Coordinates of C-alpha atoms and ligand atoms in Angstrom, one line a residue:
X176 CA -20.6 -4.9 27.9
X177 CA -19.3 -2.8 25.1
X178 CA -20.8 -2.4 21.6
X179 CA -20.3 -5.7 19.9
X180 CA -19.3 -4.4 16.4
X181 CA -15.7 -5.5 15.8
X182 CA -13.2 -6.6 13.2
X183 CA -11.1 -9.7 13.6
X184 CA -7.8 -9.8 11.8
X185 CA -6.3 -13.3 11.4
X186 CA -2.6 -12.8 10.9
X187 CA -2.0 -16.5 10.4
X188 CA -4.3 -16.2 7.3
X189 CA -2.1 -13.3 6.1
X190 CA 1.0 -15.4 6.3
X191 CA -0.8 -18.3 4.5
X192 CA -1.7 -16.0 1.7
X193 CA 2.0 -15.0 1.4
X194 CA 2.8 -18.6 0.8
X195 CA 0.4 -18.6 -2.1
X196 CA 2.2 -15.5 -3.5
X197 CA 5.5 -17.5 -3.2
X198 CA 4.0 -20.5 -4.9
X199 CA 2.7 -18.4 -7.8
X200 CA 5.8 -16.2 -8.2
X201 CA 8.7 -18.2 -6.9
X202 CA 11.3 -16.2 -8.8
X203 CA 10.2 -12.8 -7.6
X204 CA 10.9 -10.7 -4.5
X205 CA 7.7 -9.7 -2.8
X206 CA 6.8 -6.1 -2.2
X207 CA 3.8 -6.3 0.2
X208 CA 1.4 -3.4 -0.6
X209 CA 0.3 -1.8 2.7
X210 CA -1.3 1.4 1.4
X211 CA -4.5 2.8 2.9
X212 CA -3.7 1.3 6.3
X213 CA -3.0 -2.1 4.8
X214 CA -6.3 -2.1 3.0
X215 CA -8.0 -1.3 6.3
X216 CA -6.3 -4.2 8.2
X217 CA -3.9 -2.0 10.2
X218 CA -0.6 -1.2 8.5
X219 CA 1.7 -1.6 11.6
X220 CA 0.2 -4.9 12.7
X221 CA 0.3 -6.2 9.2
X222 CA 3.9 -5.1 8.6
X223 CA 5.0 -6.7 11.9
X224 CA 3.3 -10.0 10.9
X225 CA 4.8 -9.9 7.4
X226 CA 8.4 -9.0 8.3
X227 CA 10.8 -11.7 7.3
X228 CA 8.2 -13.3 5.0
X229 CA 8.4 -10.6 2.3
X230 CA 11.3 -8.6 1.0
X231 CA 9.9 -5.1 1.5
X232 CA 6.8 -2.9 1.8
X233 CA 5.0 -0.3 -0.3
X234 CA 2.7 2.5 0.7
X235 CA 1.2 5.5 -1.2
X236 CA 2.4 8.4 0.8
X237 CA 5.2 9.6 3.0
X238 CA 2.7 9.9 5.9
X239 CA 2.0 6.2 5.6
X240 CA 5.7 5.4 5.4
X241 CA 6.6 7.6 8.4
X242 CA 3.9 5.8 10.5
X243 CA 5.7 2.5 9.8
X244 CA 9.1 3.9 10.7
X245 CA 7.8 5.4 13.9
X246 CA 6.7 1.9 14.8
X247 CA 10.2 0.6 14.3
X248 CA 9.5 -1.1 11.0
X249 CA 13.0 -0.8 9.5
X250 CA 12.5 -2.7 6.3
X251 CA 12.7 -1.0 2.9
X252 CA 9.5 0.9 2.1
X253 CA 8.6 2.1 -1.3
X254 CA 6.5 5.2 -1.9
X255 CA 4.2 4.1 -4.8
X256 CA 3.4 7.6 -5.9
X257 CA 6.8 9.1 -5.1
X258 CA 7.1 12.5 -3.4
X259 CA 4.3 15.0 -3.7
X260 CA 6.8 17.8 -3.3
X261 CA 10.6 18.3 -3.4
X262 CA 10.5 18.9 0.4
X263 CA 9.6 15.3 1.0
X264 CA 12.9 14.2 -0.4
X265 CA 14.6 15.3 2.8
X266 CA 12.3 12.9 4.8
X267 CA 13.0 10.1 2.3
X268 CA 16.7 10.6 2.8
X269 CA 16.5 10.7 6.6
X270 CA 14.2 7.7 6.9
X271 CA 15.6 5.8 3.9
X272 CA 12.5 5.4 1.7
X273 CA 12.5 4.0 -1.8
X274 CA 10.9 6.3 -4.4
X275 CA 8.8 5.9 -7.4
X276 CA 9.5 8.5 -10.1
X277 CA 6.5 8.7 -12.3
X278 CA 6.8 12.2 -13.9
X279 CA 9.4 14.5 -15.3
X280 CA 8.7 16.9 -12.4
X281 CA 9.7 14.3 -9.9
X282 CA 12.7 13.4 -11.9
X283 CA 14.0 16.9 -12.0
X284 CA 13.4 17.4 -8.3
X285 CA 15.4 14.4 -7.4
X286 CA 18.2 15.2 -9.8
X287 CA 18.5 18.7 -8.4
X288 CA 18.1 17.9 -4.7
X289 CA 21.0 18.6 -2.4
X290 CA 21.3 15.2 -0.7
X291 CA 24.0 13.4 1.1
X292 CA 22.5 9.9 1.1
X293 CA 21.4 8.4 -2.3
X294 CA 18.0 6.8 -2.6
X295 CA 16.7 3.7 -4.4
X296 CA 14.5 4.7 -7.3
X297 CA 11.8 2.9 -9.2
X298 CA 10.9 4.4 -12.6
X299 CA 7.2 4.0 -13.3
X300 CA 6.3 3.4 -17.0
X301 CA 2.8 4.0 -18.3
X302 CA 2.1 1.0 -20.6
X303 CA -1.7 1.5 -20.8
X304 CA -3.2 2.2 -17.4
X305 CA -2.9 6.0 -18.2
X306 CA -3.0 7.0 -14.6
X307 CA 0.7 7.5 -13.6
X308 CA 4.0 6.9 -15.3
X309 CA 6.3 8.0 -18.1
X310 CA 5.9 7.1 -21.7
X311 CA 8.7 5.0 -23.3
X312 CA 10.8 7.9 -24.5
X313 CA 10.6 9.8 -21.2
X314 CA 11.4 6.6 -19.3
X315 CA 14.4 5.9 -21.4
X316 CA 15.7 9.4 -20.9
X317 CA 14.9 9.2 -17.1
X318 CA 16.9 5.9 -16.8
X319 CA 19.9 7.5 -18.5
X320 CA 19.7 10.6 -16.3
X321 CA 19.4 8.5 -13.2
X322 CA 22.2 5.9 -13.9
X323 CA 25.3 6.9 -12.1
X324 CA 23.7 10.1 -10.6
X325 CA 25.0 10.8 -7.1
X326 CA 21.5 11.0 -5.6
X327 CA 20.6 7.5 -6.8
X328 CA 21.5 4.3 -5.0
X329 CA 22.4 1.5 -7.4
X330 CA 20.4 1.2 -10.6
X331 CA 16.7 2.2 -11.0
X332 CA 14.1 -0.5 -11.1
X333 CA 11.6 -0.4 -14.0
X334 CA 8.0 -0.8 -13.0
X335 CA 4.6 -0.7 -14.6
X336 CA 1.0 -1.4 -13.5
X337 CA -1.6 -3.6 -15.2
X338 CA -5.0 -2.1 -15.9
X339 CA -7.0 -5.2 -16.6
X340 CA -5.2 -8.2 -15.1
X341 CA -8.4 -9.2 -13.4
X342 CA -9.9 -9.9 -16.8
X343 CA -8.3 -13.2 -17.7
X344 CA -7.5 -13.6 -21.4
X345 CA -7.9 -9.8 -22.0
X346 CA -5.6 -8.6 -24.8
X347 CA -5.1 -5.4 -22.9
X348 CA -2.6 -7.1 -20.5
X349 CA -0.6 -8.7 -23.3
X350 CA -0.4 -5.4 -25.0
X351 CA 0.8 -3.7 -21.9
X352 CA 3.5 -6.3 -21.5
X353 CA 4.5 -5.9 -25.2
X354 CA 4.9 -2.1 -24.6
X355 CA 7.0 -2.8 -21.5
X356 CA 9.2 -5.3 -23.4
X357 CA 9.8 -2.7 -26.1
X358 CA 11.3 -0.4 -23.6
X359 CA 13.4 -3.2 -22.1
X360 CA 14.7 -4.1 -25.5
X361 CA 15.5 -0.5 -26.3
X362 CA 17.5 -0.2 -23.1
X363 CA 19.3 -3.4 -23.8
X364 CA 20.5 -2.0 -27.0
X365 CA 22.3 0.6 -24.8
X366 CA 23.7 -2.2 -22.6
X367 CA 21.3 -1.2 -19.8
X368 CA 19.8 -4.2 -18.0
X369 CA 17.5 -3.2 -15.2
X370 CA 15.4 -5.2 -12.7
X371 CA 11.7 -5.0 -13.3
X372 CA 8.4 -4.9 -11.3
X373 CA 5.1 -5.7 -12.9
X374 CA 2.6 -8.0 -11.1
X375 CA -0.3 -7.0 -8.9
X376 CA -2.5 -9.7 -7.4
X377 CA -4.5 -10.2 -10.6
X378 CA -1.3 -10.8 -12.6
X379 CA 0.3 -13.0 -9.9
X380 CA -2.7 -15.3 -9.8
X381 CA -4.1 -15.1 -13.4
X382 CA -1.0 -14.5 -15.6
X383 CA 1.6 -17.1 -14.6
X384 CA 3.7 -16.3 -17.7
X385 CA 4.2 -12.7 -16.6
X386 CA 7.3 -12.8 -14.3
X387 CA 9.3 -9.9 -13.0
X388 CA 12.0 -9.4 -10.3
X389 CA 9.6 -7.7 -7.9
X390 CA 6.0 -8.6 -7.6
X391 CA 3.6 -6.3 -5.7
X392 CA 0.7 -8.2 -4.2
X393 CA -2.0 -6.2 -2.4
X394 CA -5.5 -7.6 -2.1
X395 CA -4.5 -11.2 -2.3
X396 CA -2.4 -10.9 0.9
X397 CA -5.6 -9.9 2.6
X398 CA -7.3 -13.1 1.2
X399 CA -9.6 -11.5 -1.3
X400 CA -9.7 -12.5 -5.0
X401 CA -9.1 -9.8 -7.5
X402 CA -11.4 -11.6 -9.9
X403 CA -15.2 -11.3 -10.2
X404 CA -15.5 -14.9 -11.4
X405 CA -14.5 -18.2 -9.7
X406 CA -10.7 -18.8 -9.9
X407 CA -9.0 -22.0 -8.7
X408 CA -5.9 -20.3 -7.2
X409 CA -7.8 -17.4 -5.7
X410 CA -10.2 -19.7 -4.0
X411 CA -7.3 -21.0 -1.9
X412 CA -6.8 -17.5 -0.3
X413 CA -8.1 -17.1 3.2
X414 CA -9.8 -13.8 4.1
X415 CA -7.9 -12.0 6.8
X416 CA -10.6 -9.6 8.0
X417 CA -13.9 -10.7 9.5
X418 CA -16.5 -8.0 10.4
X419 CA -18.9 -9.1 13.0
X420 CA -21.4 -7.9 15.5
X421 CA -24.4 -9.2 17.4
X422 CA -28.2 -9.2 17.4
X423 CA -29.4 -6.5 19.9
X424 CA -33.2 -6.7 19.2
X425 CA -35.7 -9.1 17.8
X426 CA -39.3 -8.5 16.8
X427 CA -42.1 -10.1 14.8
X428 CA -44.0 -7.9 12.4
X429 CA -47.2 -8.6 10.4
X430 CA -47.5 -9.1 6.7
X431 CA -47.6 -5.7 5.0
X432 CA -45.5 -3.9 7.7
X433 CA -42.2 -2.2 6.7
X434 CA -38.7 -2.1 8.1
X435 CA -36.2 0.7 8.2
X436 CA -35.8 4.2 6.8
X437 CA -37.8 4.9 3.7
X438 CA -40.0 1.8 4.5
X439 CA -38.4 0.1 1.5
X440 CA -38.7 -3.5 2.8
X441 CA -42.2 -4.8 3.2
X442 CA -43.1 -8.1 4.9
X443 CA -44.8 -10.5 2.5
X444 CA -45.7 -12.8 5.4
X445 CA -45.5 -12.5 9.2
X446 CA -41.7 -12.0 9.8
X447 CA -39.1 -12.2 12.4
X448 CA -36.8 -9.3 12.2
X449 CA -33.4 -9.1 13.9
X450 CA -31.6 -5.8 14.5
X451 CA -27.8 -6.0 14.3
X452 CA -25.4 -3.4 15.9
X453 CA -23.5 -2.5 12.8
X454 CA -24.1 0.1 10.1
X455 CA -22.5 2.4 7.6
X456 CA -20.7 4.2 10.4
X457 CA -18.9 0.9 10.8
X458 CA -17.9 0.5 7.2
X459 CA -20.8 -1.7 6.2
X460 CA -22.0 -0.3 2.8
X461 CA -25.2 1.7 2.9
X462 CA -26.0 0.8 -0.6
X463 CA -26.1 -3.0 0.2
X464 CA -29.5 -3.9 -1.0
X465 CA -32.3 -5.9 0.7
X466 CA -31.3 -9.5 0.1
X467 CA -27.6 -9.1 0.8
X468 CA -26.4 -12.2 2.7
X469 CA -25.5 -12.1 6.4
X470 CA -24.5 -15.0 8.6
X471 CA -26.3 -15.5 11.9
X472 CA -24.7 -18.3 13.9
X473 CA -23.3 -19.6 10.6
X474 CA -26.7 -19.6 8.9
X475 CA -27.5 -17.3 6.0
X476 CA -30.1 -14.6 6.4
X477 CA -30.9 -11.5 4.3
X478 CA -30.6 -7.8 4.8
X479 CA -34.1 -6.3 5.1
X480 CA -34.4 -2.6 4.4
X481 CA -31.9 0.2 4.4
X482 CA -28.7 0.1 6.4
X483 CA -28.6 2.8 9.1
X484 CA -25.5 4.4 10.6
X485 CA -25.3 2.1 13.6
X486 CA -27.7 -0.7 12.9
X487 CA -29.1 -2.9 10.2
X488 CA -32.1 -5.3 10.1
X489 CA -32.2 -8.8 8.8
X490 CA -35.0 -11.2 8.1
X491 CA -34.5 -14.3 10.2
X492 CA -37.9 -15.8 9.8
X493 CA -36.6 -19.0 8.3
X494 CA -33.8 -19.5 10.9
X495 CA -34.1 -21.7 13.9
X496 CA -33.5 -20.5 17.5
X497 CA -32.3 -17.0 16.8
X498 CA -31.9 -14.9 20.0
X499 CA -30.6 -11.6 21.2
X500 CA -26.8 -11.8 21.6
X501 CA -26.3 -14.2 18.7
X502 CA -23.2 -13.4 16.7
X503 CA -23.5 -12.1 13.1
X504 CA -20.8 -12.2 10.5
X505 CA -21.1 -9.4 7.9
X506 CA -18.1 -10.7 5.9
X507 CA -15.0 -12.7 6.5
X508 CA -13.9 -16.3 6.4
X509 CA -17.4 -17.8 6.1
X510 CA -19.0 -15.1 3.9
X511 CA -16.7 -13.6 1.3
X512 CA -16.4 -9.8 1.2
X513 CA -16.6 -10.0 -2.6
X514 CA -20.0 -11.5 -2.4
X515 CA -21.3 -8.8 -0.1
X516 CA -19.6 -6.2 -2.3
X517 CA -21.5 -7.6 -5.3
X518 CA -24.8 -6.7 -3.6
X519 CA -23.5 -3.2 -2.9
X520 CA -22.2 -2.5 -6.5
X521 CA -18.6 -2.4 -5.4
X522 CA -15.6 -4.7 -4.8
X523 CA -14.2 -6.4 -1.8
X524 CA -11.2 -4.0 -1.9
X525 CA -13.4 -1.1 -1.1
X526 CA -15.3 -2.8 1.7
X527 CA -12.2 -3.7 3.7
X528 CA -10.2 -0.6 2.9
X529 CA -12.8 1.9 4.2
X530 CA -13.1 0.4 7.6
X531 CA -13.5 3.3 10.0
X532 CA -11.4 3.7 13.1
X533 CA -14.4 3.4 15.5
X534 CA -14.6 -0.3 14.8
X535 CA -12.1 -2.0 17.2
X536 CA -9.7 -4.4 15.7
X537 CA -8.9 -7.7 17.4
X538 CA -5.7 -9.4 16.2
X539 CA -5.1 -13.1 16.3
X540 CA -1.5 -14.2 15.8
Ligands
LIG704 C1 -2.3 -1.0 -5.1 C2 -1.2 -1.3 -6.0 C3 -0.8 -2.7 -6.1 C4 -1.5 -3.8 -5.5 O1 -2.7 -4.1 -6.2 P1 -3.6 -5.4 -5.9 O2 -4.6 -5.4 -7.0 O3 -4.3 -5.0 -4.6 O4 -2.7 -6.5 -5.8 C5 0.4 -2.9 -6.9 N1 1.0 -1.9 -7.5 C6 0.6 -0.7 -7.4 C7 1.4 0.4 -8.1 C8 -0.5 -0.3 -6.7 O5 -0.9 1.0 -6.6

């Protein structure tokens, strides 16, 4: 028998989550965000499952885009950070990738490139995230320089990214939209009417009045809520990834004895401790604290002591009939990754995304 640590990826859940995107953003084309190996779910498998259900894909780098083309994913693919050097433009041309232009440097490189096939371009505007993007004036100039240029296919799409869409009611989001609208109005005065792209998952679910031509869902496709609080629509999402393993050892310890490295967990009563074959080498967060929930045969138990590289220990004293070989869910459809993340001072996004390669993935159609 092989090591029982594994990830299950439920592709049906993925497609159900797309239906929720469609319900929330019926007027928008969907750009499914597959960066970072589709948030740890496997970019090729996810792309194959989503083809035909979404309009196109987005990734963060040319390496990620090439990986999809090599797997015969021929849909449009957007590079969310554009090219990191002018050289990459040749690959974009050859493999037909759409480009974000977020800086003057990228703009000049594209305008000056010797190309035979024009590329679709998305102009990224910084409306308050202050990470990537042009300010209003730069964006206006960029749009004018790009329109009609021989290296550009059609008209550019205007995009921006929300910094705080997960905070419902936050004025920050309304202010960002106001900034974006100013640019749109400014361009309209010049008779320039461009398609737009605004919404990430938080905006799609939490800001129904914000509508653009191209929405860009990421985390909600994978069934995780972008919100830290309860949210009615987000609760309809189905987690796509389940991380599981099995109990490989069981022991009773006396009151006062400790478990794990650093002896940080001390039994306050005679205790039954189960060892699970999963650890931080398998993407389980080392800083998950004692008390983090774990499911054993569907029943809740608690992490006891520090997480090791390949194993962790749980207190199963209050559970009935636990035995070696029992299955353990670390997160998934019965235990939300966001709840586990809360105990490890992070967010579900990070837990699923940093899943290492050594954990085998099992896909269910
Ligand atoms: C990652 C990303 C998204 C998706 O964000 P989620 O919060 O996962 O929905 C959308 N747009 C851009 C530019 C991104 O980088």
